[in-house]
Short mmCIF file of C-alpha atoms in Angstrom, two decimals:
data_model
loop_
_atom_site.label_atom_id
_atom_site.label_comp_id
_atom_site.label_asym_id
_atom_site.label_seq_id
_atom_site.Cartn_x
_atom_site.Cartn_y
_atom_site.Cartn_z
CA MET A 1 -5.84 -51.58 30.48
CA SER A 2 -8.97 -51.02 32.61
CA ALA A 3 -12.00 -49.21 31.26
CA SER A 4 -11.39 -46.32 33.65
CA LYS A 5 -7.77 -45.90 32.46
CA LYS A 6 -8.86 -46.05 28.81
CA THR A 7 -11.38 -43.34 29.51
CA ALA A 8 -8.72 -41.19 31.21
CA TRP A 9 -6.33 -41.59 28.25
CA ALA A 10 -9.07 -40.68 25.82
CA VAL A 11 -9.91 -37.53 27.76
CA ALA A 12 -6.23 -36.54 27.97
CA ALA A 13 -5.74 -37.12 24.27
CA ALA A 14 -8.80 -35.04 23.43
CA VAL A 15 -7.42 -32.16 25.49
CA LEU A 16 -3.76 -32.32 24.52
CA LEU A 17 -3.91 -33.25 20.83
CA PRO A 18 -5.18 -29.83 19.63
CA LEU A 19 -2.45 -28.15 21.68
CA VAL A 20 0.23 -30.33 20.10
CA ILE A 21 -1.08 -29.61 16.61
CA ALA A 22 -1.24 -25.87 17.27
CA ALA A 23 2.17 -25.58 18.89
CA PRO A 24 5.12 -24.66 16.66
CA ALA A 25 7.82 -27.22 16.13
CA ALA A 26 10.79 -26.80 18.43
CA HIS A 27 13.17 -27.10 15.49
CA ALA A 28 11.09 -26.19 12.46
CA ASP A 29 14.12 -25.85 10.22
CA GLU A 30 15.42 -29.36 10.73
CA GLY A 31 15.14 -31.40 7.55
CA LYS A 32 13.13 -28.78 5.68
CA ASP A 33 13.97 -26.45 2.87
CA ALA A 34 13.91 -22.79 3.89
CA LYS A 35 11.38 -22.04 1.18
CA ASP A 36 8.87 -24.39 2.82
CA LYS A 37 8.83 -22.19 5.92
CA GLN A 38 8.03 -18.96 4.12
CA PRO A 39 4.59 -17.38 4.53
CA LYS A 40 2.31 -17.94 1.58
CA PRO A 41 0.86 -15.07 -0.45
CA PRO A 42 -2.91 -14.59 -0.54
CA ALA A 43 -4.73 -16.68 -3.12
CA THR A 44 -6.19 -13.52 -4.63
CA MET A 45 -4.59 -10.08 -4.66
CA SER A 46 -5.22 -6.76 -6.34
CA ALA A 47 -5.37 -6.86 -10.13
CA VAL A 48 -4.34 -3.24 -10.61
CA GLY A 49 -2.10 -3.23 -13.66
CA GLY A 50 -3.38 -6.53 -15.03
CA ALA A 51 -5.00 -9.80 -14.02
CA LEU A 52 -1.74 -11.77 -14.01
CA LEU A 53 -0.29 -9.43 -11.41
CA GLY A 54 -3.05 -10.44 -9.02
CA LYS A 55 -2.06 -14.10 -9.12
CA PRO A 56 0.35 -15.65 -6.61
CA GLY A 57 3.67 -16.99 -7.83
CA THR A 58 5.93 -15.96 -10.68
CA GLN A 59 4.40 -14.37 -13.76
CA VAL A 60 6.48 -14.20 -16.94
CA GLN A 61 5.79 -14.84 -20.62
CA LEU A 62 9.03 -15.65 -22.40
CA GLY A 63 9.29 -15.16 -26.14
CA PRO A 64 11.86 -16.50 -28.62
CA GLY A 65 15.39 -15.84 -27.46
CA ALA A 66 14.35 -14.61 -24.03
CA PRO A 67 16.60 -15.68 -21.14
CA VAL A 68 15.08 -17.67 -18.30
CA LEU A 69 14.66 -15.94 -14.97
CA PRO A 70 17.49 -16.23 -12.45
CA LYS A 71 17.17 -19.33 -10.30
CA ASP A 72 18.63 -17.88 -7.11
CA LEU A 73 15.72 -15.61 -6.15
CA SER A 74 14.36 -15.92 -2.61
CA ALA A 75 12.34 -12.70 -2.18
CA ARG A 76 8.74 -12.98 -1.11
CA SER A 77 7.83 -10.45 -3.77
CA TRP A 78 9.56 -8.75 -6.71
CA ILE A 79 8.84 -6.94 -9.95
CA VAL A 80 10.76 -5.91 -13.07
CA ALA A 81 9.26 -3.04 -15.04
CA ASP A 82 10.15 -0.71 -17.90
CA ALA A 83 10.31 2.75 -16.32
CA GLU A 84 9.59 4.52 -19.59
CA ASN A 85 6.50 2.76 -20.95
CA GLY A 86 5.36 1.10 -17.72
CA GLU A 87 5.38 -2.48 -19.03
CA VAL A 88 5.87 -5.13 -16.33
CA LEU A 89 8.31 -7.66 -17.78
CA ALA A 90 8.00 -10.17 -14.95
CA ALA A 91 6.73 -10.30 -11.39
CA HIS A 92 6.46 -12.54 -8.36
CA ASN A 93 3.58 -11.93 -5.93
CA ALA A 94 3.56 -8.33 -7.14
CA HIS A 95 0.56 -7.24 -5.06
CA TRP A 96 1.42 -9.06 -1.83
CA ARG A 97 0.93 -6.49 0.91
CA LEU A 98 4.07 -6.56 3.04
CA ALA A 99 5.87 -4.29 5.47
CA PRO A 100 7.85 -1.80 3.36
CA ALA A 101 10.50 -0.54 5.82
CA SER A 102 12.29 2.62 4.64
CA THR A 103 11.34 2.15 1.00
CA LEU A 104 8.17 3.92 2.18
CA LYS A 105 10.30 7.06 2.39
CA MET A 106 9.95 7.23 -1.40
CA LEU A 107 6.26 7.99 -0.90
CA PHE A 108 7.14 10.45 1.85
CA ALA A 109 9.46 12.27 -0.54
CA ASP A 110 7.08 12.12 -3.49
CA THR A 111 4.40 13.65 -1.27
CA VAL A 112 6.28 16.29 0.72
CA LEU A 113 9.32 17.22 -1.37
CA PRO A 114 7.43 19.43 -3.90
CA LYS A 115 5.92 21.45 -1.05
CA LEU A 116 9.12 22.74 0.57
CA GLY A 117 11.71 24.97 -1.07
CA LYS A 118 15.11 23.32 -0.73
CA THR A 119 16.82 26.56 0.36
CA GLN A 120 14.32 27.05 3.18
CA ASN A 121 15.90 26.82 6.65
CA HIS A 122 14.38 25.36 9.80
CA LEU A 123 15.38 25.59 13.46
CA VAL A 124 14.79 22.15 14.97
CA THR A 125 12.83 21.90 18.22
CA ASN A 126 12.58 19.09 20.74
CA GLN A 127 9.02 18.47 19.58
CA ASP A 128 10.19 17.97 16.00
CA LEU A 129 12.17 14.91 17.08
CA ALA A 130 9.55 13.45 19.41
CA GLY A 131 8.24 9.97 18.79
CA LEU A 132 11.24 8.44 17.02
CA GLY A 133 11.06 4.66 17.16
CA SER A 134 13.59 2.74 19.22
CA GLY A 135 16.58 1.82 17.08
CA SER A 136 15.62 4.24 14.31
CA SER A 137 18.17 5.00 11.63
CA LEU A 138 19.40 8.55 12.19
CA VAL A 139 21.44 11.04 10.21
CA GLY A 140 22.33 13.14 13.26
CA VAL A 141 19.84 16.01 13.34
CA LYS A 142 20.10 17.96 16.61
CA GLU A 143 17.57 20.15 18.35
CA LYS A 144 18.28 23.90 18.50
CA GLN A 145 20.26 23.59 15.26
CA THR A 146 19.26 25.02 11.87
CA TYR A 147 19.19 22.92 8.72
CA SER A 148 18.19 23.63 5.15
CA VAL A 149 15.48 21.55 3.51
CA ARG A 150 18.15 20.24 1.12
CA ASP A 151 20.27 19.08 4.08
CA LEU A 152 17.31 17.23 5.52
CA TRP A 153 16.42 15.51 2.24
CA LEU A 154 20.00 14.35 1.85
CA GLY A 155 19.68 12.89 5.34
CA VAL A 156 16.52 11.07 4.27
CA PHE A 157 17.84 9.66 1.01
CA LEU A 158 21.44 8.89 1.95
CA ARG A 159 21.20 7.77 5.58
CA SER A 160 17.48 6.95 5.75
CA GLY A 161 17.34 9.33 8.70
CA ASN A 162 14.08 9.04 10.60
CA ASP A 163 15.09 12.19 12.48
CA ALA A 164 15.18 14.11 9.19
CA VAL A 165 11.78 12.62 8.24
CA HIS A 166 10.25 13.83 11.50
CA VAL A 167 11.61 17.35 11.06
CA LEU A 168 10.35 17.57 7.47
CA SER A 169 6.99 16.20 8.64
CA ALA A 170 6.85 18.94 11.25
CA MET A 171 7.49 21.50 8.50
CA ASN A 172 4.62 19.90 6.56
CA GLY A 173 2.19 20.41 9.45
CA GLY A 174 3.00 17.45 11.67
CA ILE A 175 3.08 13.64 11.57
CA PRO A 176 -0.72 13.06 11.40
CA LYS A 177 -1.13 15.49 8.51
CA THR A 178 1.85 14.00 6.68
CA VAL A 179 0.47 10.48 7.09
CA LYS A 180 -2.87 11.68 5.74
CA ASP A 181 -1.15 13.38 2.80
CA MET A 182 0.86 10.24 2.03
CA ASN A 183 -2.22 8.03 2.02
CA ALA A 184 -3.96 10.50 -0.28
CA ARG A 185 -0.94 10.54 -2.58
CA ALA A 186 -0.86 6.74 -2.65
CA ALA A 187 -4.51 6.75 -3.72
CA GLU A 188 -3.75 9.30 -6.44
CA LEU A 189 -0.94 7.09 -7.75
CA GLN A 190 -3.28 4.06 -7.62
CA ALA A 191 -0.90 2.46 -5.13
CA LEU A 192 -3.88 0.81 -3.48
CA ASP A 193 -1.90 -1.87 -1.60
CA THR A 194 -0.27 0.87 0.46
CA TYR A 195 -1.38 2.06 3.88
CA VAL A 196 0.78 4.51 5.81
CA VAL A 197 0.94 4.68 9.60
CA SER A 198 4.43 6.15 10.08
CA PRO A 199 6.01 8.40 7.41
CA ASP A 200 9.51 7.01 8.00
CA GLY A 201 8.58 3.37 7.30
CA TYR A 202 9.31 2.24 10.86
CA ASP A 203 7.43 -0.98 11.63
CA ALA A 204 3.86 -0.19 12.64
CA PRO A 205 0.65 -2.24 12.81
CA ARG A 206 -1.23 -2.32 9.47
CA GLN A 207 1.52 -0.41 7.65
CA VAL A 208 1.96 -2.16 4.30
CA SER A 209 2.85 -1.69 0.68
CA SER A 210 3.72 -4.02 -2.20
CA ALA A 211 6.42 -4.46 -4.81
CA TYR A 212 3.97 -3.14 -7.39
CA ASP A 213 3.12 -0.04 -5.36
CA LEU A 214 6.72 0.76 -4.44
CA THR A 215 7.60 0.62 -8.12
CA LEU A 216 4.72 2.98 -8.98
CA ILE A 217 5.87 5.34 -6.25
CA ALA A 218 9.50 5.26 -7.40
CA ARG A 219 8.44 5.97 -10.98
CA SER A 220 6.49 8.98 -9.82
CA GLY A 221 9.23 10.27 -7.55
CA MET A 222 11.89 10.01 -10.24
CA GLN A 223 9.97 12.55 -12.30
CA ASN A 224 11.02 15.21 -9.80
CA GLU A 225 14.47 16.66 -10.51
CA ASP A 226 15.38 17.10 -6.85
CA PHE A 227 14.18 13.58 -6.01
CA ARG A 228 16.42 12.23 -8.78
CA GLU A 229 19.39 14.22 -7.52
CA TYR A 230 19.04 13.06 -3.92
CA ALA A 231 18.43 9.43 -4.91
CA ALA A 232 21.58 9.37 -7.05
CA THR A 233 23.90 11.16 -4.62
CA PRO A 234 26.55 8.75 -3.30
CA ARG A 235 28.05 11.09 -0.69
CA ALA A 236 27.37 14.49 0.83
CA ALA A 237 28.50 16.81 3.62
CA PHE A 238 25.98 17.10 6.46
CA PRO A 239 26.00 19.97 8.98
CA GLY A 240 27.33 19.24 12.43
CA GLU A 241 26.57 21.11 15.62
CA LEU A 242 27.11 24.86 15.55
CA LYS A 243 29.15 25.90 18.57
CA PRO A 244 29.43 29.52 19.77
CA GLY A 245 32.36 31.37 18.27
CA LYS A 246 33.29 28.56 15.88
CA LYS A 247 32.63 27.80 12.25
CA ARG A 248 30.05 25.09 11.84
CA GLU A 249 31.70 21.83 10.88
CA THR A 250 30.29 19.15 8.61
CA PHE A 251 30.63 15.39 8.47
CA GLU A 252 30.36 13.07 5.51
CA ILE A 253 27.37 10.84 4.97
CA GLN A 254 27.28 8.03 2.42
CA ASN A 255 24.29 6.57 0.66
CA THR A 256 23.22 3.23 2.13
CA ASN A 257 22.14 2.03 -1.33
CA ARG A 258 24.91 -0.53 -1.89
CA LEU A 259 24.24 -0.82 -5.62
CA LEU A 260 25.17 2.86 -5.81
CA THR A 261 28.16 2.99 -3.47
CA GLY A 262 29.27 -0.64 -3.19
CA ASP A 263 30.24 -2.62 -0.14
CA LEU A 264 32.23 -5.69 0.75
CA GLY A 265 30.72 -8.47 -1.33
CA VAL A 266 28.60 -6.23 -3.57
CA ALA A 267 29.83 -4.16 -6.50
CA PRO A 268 28.18 -0.91 -7.60
CA TYR A 269 25.76 -1.70 -10.40
CA GLN A 270 26.46 -0.29 -13.84
CA GLY A 271 23.78 2.26 -14.66
CA ILE A 272 22.27 2.56 -11.18
CA ALA A 273 20.80 5.87 -10.04
CA GLY A 274 18.76 5.16 -6.90
CA VAL A 275 16.19 4.67 -5.55
CA LYS A 276 15.77 3.52 -1.89
CA ASN A 277 16.59 0.66 0.43
CA GLY A 278 15.13 -0.37 3.76
CA ASN A 279 15.49 -2.91 6.54
CA THR A 280 13.48 -3.56 9.69
CA THR A 281 12.84 -6.60 11.87
CA HIS A 282 9.34 -7.11 10.50
CA ALA A 283 9.96 -6.14 6.86
CA GLY A 284 13.35 -7.75 6.39
CA SER A 285 15.36 -6.15 3.58
CA THR A 286 13.57 -4.19 0.88
CA PHE A 287 14.86 -2.27 -2.11
CA THR A 288 13.67 -0.42 -5.18
CA GLY A 289 16.29 0.43 -7.79
CA VAL A 290 16.30 2.19 -11.15
CA ALA A 291 19.02 1.73 -13.75
CA GLU A 292 19.72 2.44 -17.42
CA ARG A 293 21.60 0.38 -19.95
CA GLY A 294 21.60 0.56 -23.72
CA GLY A 295 18.86 3.19 -23.80
CA LYS A 296 16.52 1.11 -21.62
CA VAL A 297 15.48 2.26 -18.13
CA LEU A 298 14.26 -0.42 -15.72
CA LEU A 299 12.74 -0.36 -12.26
CA VAL A 300 13.11 -3.36 -9.95
CA THR A 301 11.66 -3.84 -6.49
CA VAL A 302 12.66 -6.74 -4.22
CA MET A 303 11.00 -7.40 -0.86
CA ASN A 304 12.26 -9.59 1.96
CA PRO A 305 14.63 -12.20 0.52
CA SER A 306 14.94 -15.31 2.68
CA SER A 307 18.40 -16.17 1.39
CA LYS A 308 21.25 -16.10 3.88
CA GLU A 309 23.47 -14.66 1.16
CA GLN A 310 25.11 -11.43 2.33
CA HIS A 311 23.41 -8.36 0.83
CA ALA A 312 20.83 -10.66 -0.77
CA VAL A 313 18.38 -7.84 -1.52
CA TYR A 314 20.97 -6.05 -3.67
CA LYS A 315 22.27 -9.17 -5.36
CA GLU A 316 18.80 -10.37 -6.28
CA THR A 317 17.97 -6.88 -7.57
CA ALA A 318 21.12 -6.93 -9.72
CA ARG A 319 20.21 -10.36 -11.13
CA LEU A 320 16.73 -9.16 -12.01
CA LEU A 321 18.10 -6.01 -13.63
CA ASP A 322 20.53 -8.09 -15.68
CA TRP A 323 17.67 -10.35 -16.72
CA GLY A 324 15.43 -7.41 -17.56
CA PHE A 325 17.98 -5.75 -19.81
CA ALA A 326 18.62 -9.06 -21.59
CA ALA A 327 14.90 -9.88 -21.86
CA ALA A 328 13.64 -6.47 -23.01
CA GLY A 329 11.81 -6.88 -26.31
CA LYS A 330 11.78 -10.66 -25.98
CA VAL A 331 8.96 -11.10 -23.47
CA THR A 332 5.26 -10.39 -23.51
CA PRO A 333 4.45 -7.99 -20.66
CA VAL A 334 2.45 -9.49 -17.81
CA GLY A 335 0.96 -6.16 -16.80
CA GLU A 336 1.60 -2.44 -16.63
CA LEU A 337 2.41 0.32 -14.18
CA VAL A 338 -0.80 2.33 -14.23
CA PRO A 339 -0.66 6.13 -14.49
CA PRO A 340 -1.87 8.38 -11.66
CA THR A 341 -5.55 9.16 -11.70
CA SER A 342 -4.83 12.78 -12.60
CA ALA A 343 -2.93 11.63 -15.69
CA ARG A 344 -5.99 9.70 -16.80
CA THR A 345 -8.42 12.54 -16.15
CA GLY A 346 -6.14 15.39 -17.17
CA THR A 347 -6.64 17.05 -13.78
CA GLY A 348 -4.32 17.88 -10.93
CA SER A 349 -0.56 18.42 -10.99
CA GLU A 350 2.15 15.82 -10.99
CA SER A 351 5.12 15.58 -8.69
CA GLY A 352 8.05 17.50 -10.03
CA THR A 353 6.11 20.23 -11.81
CA GLY A 354 6.82 22.74 -9.09
CA ALA A 355 3.24 22.74 -7.80
CA GLU A 356 2.05 21.10 -4.65
CA SER A 357 0.97 17.53 -5.02
CA GLY A 358 -0.18 14.70 -2.85
CA SER A 359 -3.57 15.95 -1.80
CA GLY A 360 -5.76 14.99 -4.72
CA THR A 361 -7.25 11.57 -5.22
CA GLY A 362 -8.84 11.98 -8.61
CA THR A 363 -11.12 9.53 -10.39
CA SER A 364 -10.13 7.23 -13.22
CA ASP A 365 -12.25 7.55 -16.31
CA GLY A 366 -10.50 4.84 -18.26
CA GLY A 367 -8.51 7.33 -20.33
CA THR A 368 -4.91 6.84 -21.34
CA ALA A 369 -1.77 8.67 -20.31
CA PRO A 370 -0.13 10.98 -22.85
CA ALA A 371 2.40 9.31 -25.07
CA PRO A 372 5.98 9.21 -23.76
CA GLY A 373 8.03 12.00 -25.24
CA LYS A 374 5.17 14.43 -25.70
CA ASN A 375 5.99 17.94 -24.48
CA ALA A 376 9.41 16.74 -23.35
CA PRO A 377 11.77 19.52 -22.20
CA ASP A 378 14.73 20.45 -24.34
CA ALA A 379 17.32 17.68 -24.03
CA SER A 380 20.41 19.84 -24.26
CA ALA A 381 19.18 22.24 -21.61
CA THR A 382 18.32 19.42 -19.23
CA ALA A 383 21.63 17.71 -19.89
CA ALA A 384 23.57 20.85 -19.10
CA ALA A 385 21.58 21.42 -15.93
CA SER A 386 21.94 17.90 -14.56
CA SER A 387 25.34 16.74 -15.77
CA GLU A 388 27.35 17.95 -12.79
CA LYS A 389 24.87 17.10 -10.03
CA SER A 390 24.56 14.19 -7.64
CA GLY A 391 28.21 13.75 -6.81
CA GLY A 392 29.18 12.88 -10.38
CA VAL A 393 26.17 10.71 -11.21
CA GLY A 394 24.42 11.59 -14.48
CA ILE A 395 20.61 11.49 -14.56
CA ALA A 396 18.43 10.84 -17.58
CA LEU A 397 14.92 10.64 -16.25
CA SER A 398 12.57 13.52 -16.86
CA VAL A 399 8.90 14.36 -16.92
CA ALA A 400 6.92 14.03 -20.11
CA GLY A 401 3.20 13.65 -19.86
CA GLY A 402 3.42 11.69 -16.62
CA ALA A 403 5.88 9.12 -18.02
CA LEU A 404 9.63 8.71 -17.69
CA VAL A 405 11.52 9.26 -20.91
CA LEU A 406 15.07 9.34 -22.20
CA LEU A 407 15.74 12.81 -23.51
CA ALA A 408 16.58 12.20 -27.16
CA GLY A 409 19.48 10.00 -26.05
CA ALA A 410 21.40 13.10 -24.98
CA VAL A 411 21.66 12.25 -21.28
CA PHE A 412 21.63 8.88 -19.62
CA LEU A 413 20.93 7.50 -16.20
CA VAL A 414 24.22 5.88 -15.32
CA ASN A 415 26.89 5.83 -12.69
CA ARG A 416 29.65 7.69 -14.49
CA ARG A 417 32.32 5.24 -13.40
CA TRP A 418 31.07 3.02 -16.23
CA PRO A 419 30.28 5.09 -19.34
CA LEU A 420 28.31 3.14 -21.89
CA ALA A 421 30.63 1.48 -24.39
CA GLY A 422 30.42 2.66 -27.99
CA SER A 423 28.15 5.58 -27.18
CA GLY A 424 29.84 8.24 -29.25
CA ALA A 425 26.78 10.45 -29.17
CA ARG A 426 26.74 10.32 -25.40
CA ARG A 427 29.10 11.95 -22.99
CA ARG A 428 31.82 9.63 -21.76
CA ARG A 429 33.16 10.10 -18.27
CA SER A 430 35.17 8.05 -15.84
CA ARG A 431 35.72 8.34 -12.16
CA THR A 432 37.70 6.59 -9.47
CA PRO A 433 35.39 4.16 -7.66
CA LEU A 434 34.22 5.24 -4.25
CA ASP A 435 35.74 3.54 -1.27
CA PRO A 436 33.18 1.05 0.05
CA ASP A 437 31.61 1.72 3.39
CA VAL A 438 32.33 -1.42 5.40
CA ASN A 439 29.69 -0.65 8.01
CA PRO A 440 26.46 -2.65 7.69
#
């Protein structure tokens, strides 16, 4: 080869080689394990709740007799926590900031729900429904129709209706104000991985949360009686269009939480009572669930499984719940769910107390939250009030000093189709399983 040709090849190589290196492979999945293609978590993340939670990878400290973690877990991030005392039993990339999808609606509800009376009615305008993202999940809210706040919240929790979110946001003063309120509420809860751009969780630039934060948010929301009722409702009647001279008809909506209602390939989970699922192109599938078994209440959040298994987000949640119930008391916690700043300082009001919340940010002074069980409401009264709500689903979570507690064992958080075996002191009920909704 002549000197001039060698020079030409050298120049071409110098120009083209960086482009070849930078270009993605045409068939990146050929001959590689799917896990190798997954994005990697940051080397350092937030350490809120404990130093181990800020480390990438799986964090668990097994004690004698503790079961090993399930092997078939593909989520980018997950966490298993005790809802009552806040101990984190195990976690995987807990503080990885990822797109949350509609699980962000838990923060929306925790922020806005205490501000609006559920019997309040609202006439929907065209402006209320402006700005809905293309392909948004909808419950069927129509302009020039009147809905109660309760109707709208059922639309949010059961059908993940972005239309209902926008109407409730309008009632709260508009989308920008609601976003501001949600970010302030996240700060108050110490959910510092979370940044809200759209209150409905629709994919938006910079909108993120984490498995840790979503679990904090769920724990806070479940302290509100109405939040608990909506989250645990499997089915409800939603108002249709009111036509002149005719009685307003309703149509049935079913909760999209498949661990609550079931679906082809996924069975309802024993003890489930919420909380929220989500799915978008950018976020993948996300889910936060709360369940009770044997007097133990657990929260699990799973974000973006890569498995091609149908309903992977629910199945991986169920495996982690099973593990958590079996491992409780046999593992050393790897961190904790921190209390809101107001719980540490003794200032402000918590969600579910009947006062407005979501606007204070507070300042941590290193104090500790009140002990679980302190100032707990009367168990029998709460049991009587909640036993027939939520479409036959019993609820056992209540507020006590900013922590979730079981009320003297008198009520339990469980899908009543599976009463706890051998629980003579607890009410035993059975119910015909709901027909699964075969729609995705």
